[in-house]
Amino acid sequence: MDDDVTLGLLCLGVFSLPIIIFVGLHFCTLMCMPEVIASSPNQRAPQDQRLNGMERGLDEATVRSYPKLLYSQFKIQNGNSVGSSCSVCLADYKDTDMLRMLPACAHVFHAKCVDPWLRMHASCPICRKSPLRTPVAEEPPLTASQH
């Protein structure tokens, strides 16, 4: 009977030891090397984009150069074509709210909402159109007589 218990414990140890070692090594790897966890492409993408220059915001002078006016003034100038809420914070506009208009697409937002967005992203939060002029956009279009 004593031999059966010893044999059973020996078999249990032989089969469970590799599992315990694997789990222990896995835990140590995750705890000691956190960069392994963050090495998946999905987790690195935002940081890599900023480092590679693909995702850069606008400088303060450019953001401040975009038109800014009260919602009440904007309604008078644009009639019914103006939206009633900010697409960034989703709050309804009040007549006293200061809005900023993006020149490339004419979308408007609360200035306090879109200014931080533009400092981080050089694009409209709605249509993703860049408000910056590009050299290609500044070139006059080719006409048939120039070919």
C-alpha atoms as one frame of an Amber mdcrd trajectory, in Angstrom:
protein
   0.000   0.000   0.000   2.855   2.366   0.843   4.431   1.637  -2.534   1.175
   2.551  -4.317   1.087   5.969  -2.584   4.738   6.614  -3.398   4.219   5.600
  -7.016   1.162   7.833  -7.253   3.035  10.824  -5.839   5.946  10.165  -8.176
   3.634  10.072 -11.214   1.876  13.236 -10.055   5.221  15.000  -9.653   6.522
  13.852 -13.040   3.413  15.070 -14.858   2.845  18.307 -12.921   6.480  19.484
 -12.745   6.685  20.519 -16.430   3.396  22.415 -16.109   4.596  24.230 -12.989
   7.897  25.126 -14.693   6.097  26.396 -17.822   3.677  28.570 -15.833   6.518
  29.917 -13.697   8.668  30.808 -16.703   5.710  32.424 -18.432   4.942  34.523
 -15.353   8.594  35.584 -14.997   8.758  36.561 -18.655   5.668  38.729 -18.371
   6.796  40.371 -15.135  10.458  40.882 -15.999  10.071  41.911 -19.626   6.993
  44.172 -20.029   8.147  45.207 -23.501   7.212  41.698 -24.650   3.608  42.464
 -23.735   3.636  45.773 -25.626   5.320  44.326 -28.683   2.140  43.549 -30.559
   1.632  45.847 -33.578  -1.773  47.062 -32.342  -0.334  48.362 -29.098   2.686
  50.011 -30.729   0.929  51.701 -33.623  -0.038  55.051 -32.015   3.416  55.590
 -30.557   5.167  54.499 -33.764   3.014  56.872 -35.809   3.948  59.820 -33.615
   7.633  58.890 -33.705   7.662  58.421 -37.474   5.911  61.742 -38.026   2.788
  60.231 -39.511   0.555  61.645 -36.791   1.537  65.172 -35.827  -0.682  67.881
 -34.526  -0.747  71.521 -35.503   1.271  74.209 -33.780  -0.496  76.774 -31.600
  -0.131  79.623 -34.116  -1.823  77.583 -36.855  -4.688  76.526 -34.579  -5.272
  80.134 -33.490  -5.233  81.343 -37.096  -8.475  79.467 -37.858 -11.670  81.532
 -37.675 -13.369  81.755 -34.294 -16.836  83.188 -33.637 -19.836  82.914 -31.356
 -22.485  80.324 -32.184 -25.129  83.082 -32.362 -23.051  84.883 -35.043 -22.408
  81.659 -36.894 -26.162  80.878 -37.027 -26.871  84.326 -38.501 -24.163  83.921
 -41.159 -24.987  80.322 -42.119 -28.699  79.982 -41.445 -30.008  76.441 -41.062
 -26.883  74.806 -42.496 -25.122  74.834 -39.127 -25.189  71.805 -36.835 -26.666
  72.067 -33.365 -24.012  70.123 -31.433 -20.266  69.718 -31.193 -19.051  66.473
 -32.741 -16.148  66.263 -30.303 -17.958  66.569 -26.944 -21.507  65.912 -28.269
 -22.935  68.847 -26.272 -25.520  71.139 -27.854 -24.267  74.588 -28.803 -25.453
  77.626 -26.849 -25.571  81.105 -28.374 -22.666  82.166 -26.136 -20.381  79.259
 -27.126 -17.182  80.130 -28.970 -16.751  77.984 -32.087 -13.756  77.395 -34.327
 -14.168  76.660 -38.034 -11.686  74.531 -39.936 -10.861  76.233 -43.231 -10.471
  73.144 -45.417 -13.916  71.666 -44.759 -15.855  74.426 -42.917 -16.805  72.097
 -40.056 -17.268  73.887 -36.731 -16.664  72.746 -33.158 -16.385  74.242 -29.701
 -12.998  75.980 -29.728 -12.198  74.413 -26.341 -12.859  70.953 -27.833 -11.233
  71.161 -31.238  -8.110  73.115 -30.213  -6.655  70.230 -28.149  -7.676  67.812
 -30.922  -5.810  69.845 -33.540  -2.703  70.024 -31.348  -2.632  66.215 -31.443
  -4.090  65.492 -34.917  -3.663  67.556 -38.071  -7.086  66.635 -39.416 -10.770
  67.394 -39.005 -12.438  65.168 -36.363 -15.365  64.545 -38.722 -14.028  64.156
 -42.266 -10.284  63.756 -41.513  -9.468  66.361 -44.134  -6.243  68.160 -43.350
  -6.633  71.889 -42.788  -3.019  72.385 -43.895  -2.206  73.368 -47.431  -0.010
  70.887 -49.249   2.348  71.716 -52.140   0.148  69.641 -54.458  -2.950  71.615
 -53.413  -1.155  74.891 -54.152  -0.226  73.893 -57.717  -2.630  75.173 -60.387
  -4.532  72.380 -62.135  -3.312  71.330 -65.556  -5.519  72.300 -68.449  -5.907
  70.505 -71.748  -3.796  73.160 -73.551  -0.793  72.492 -71.277  -0.472  68.830
 -72.302
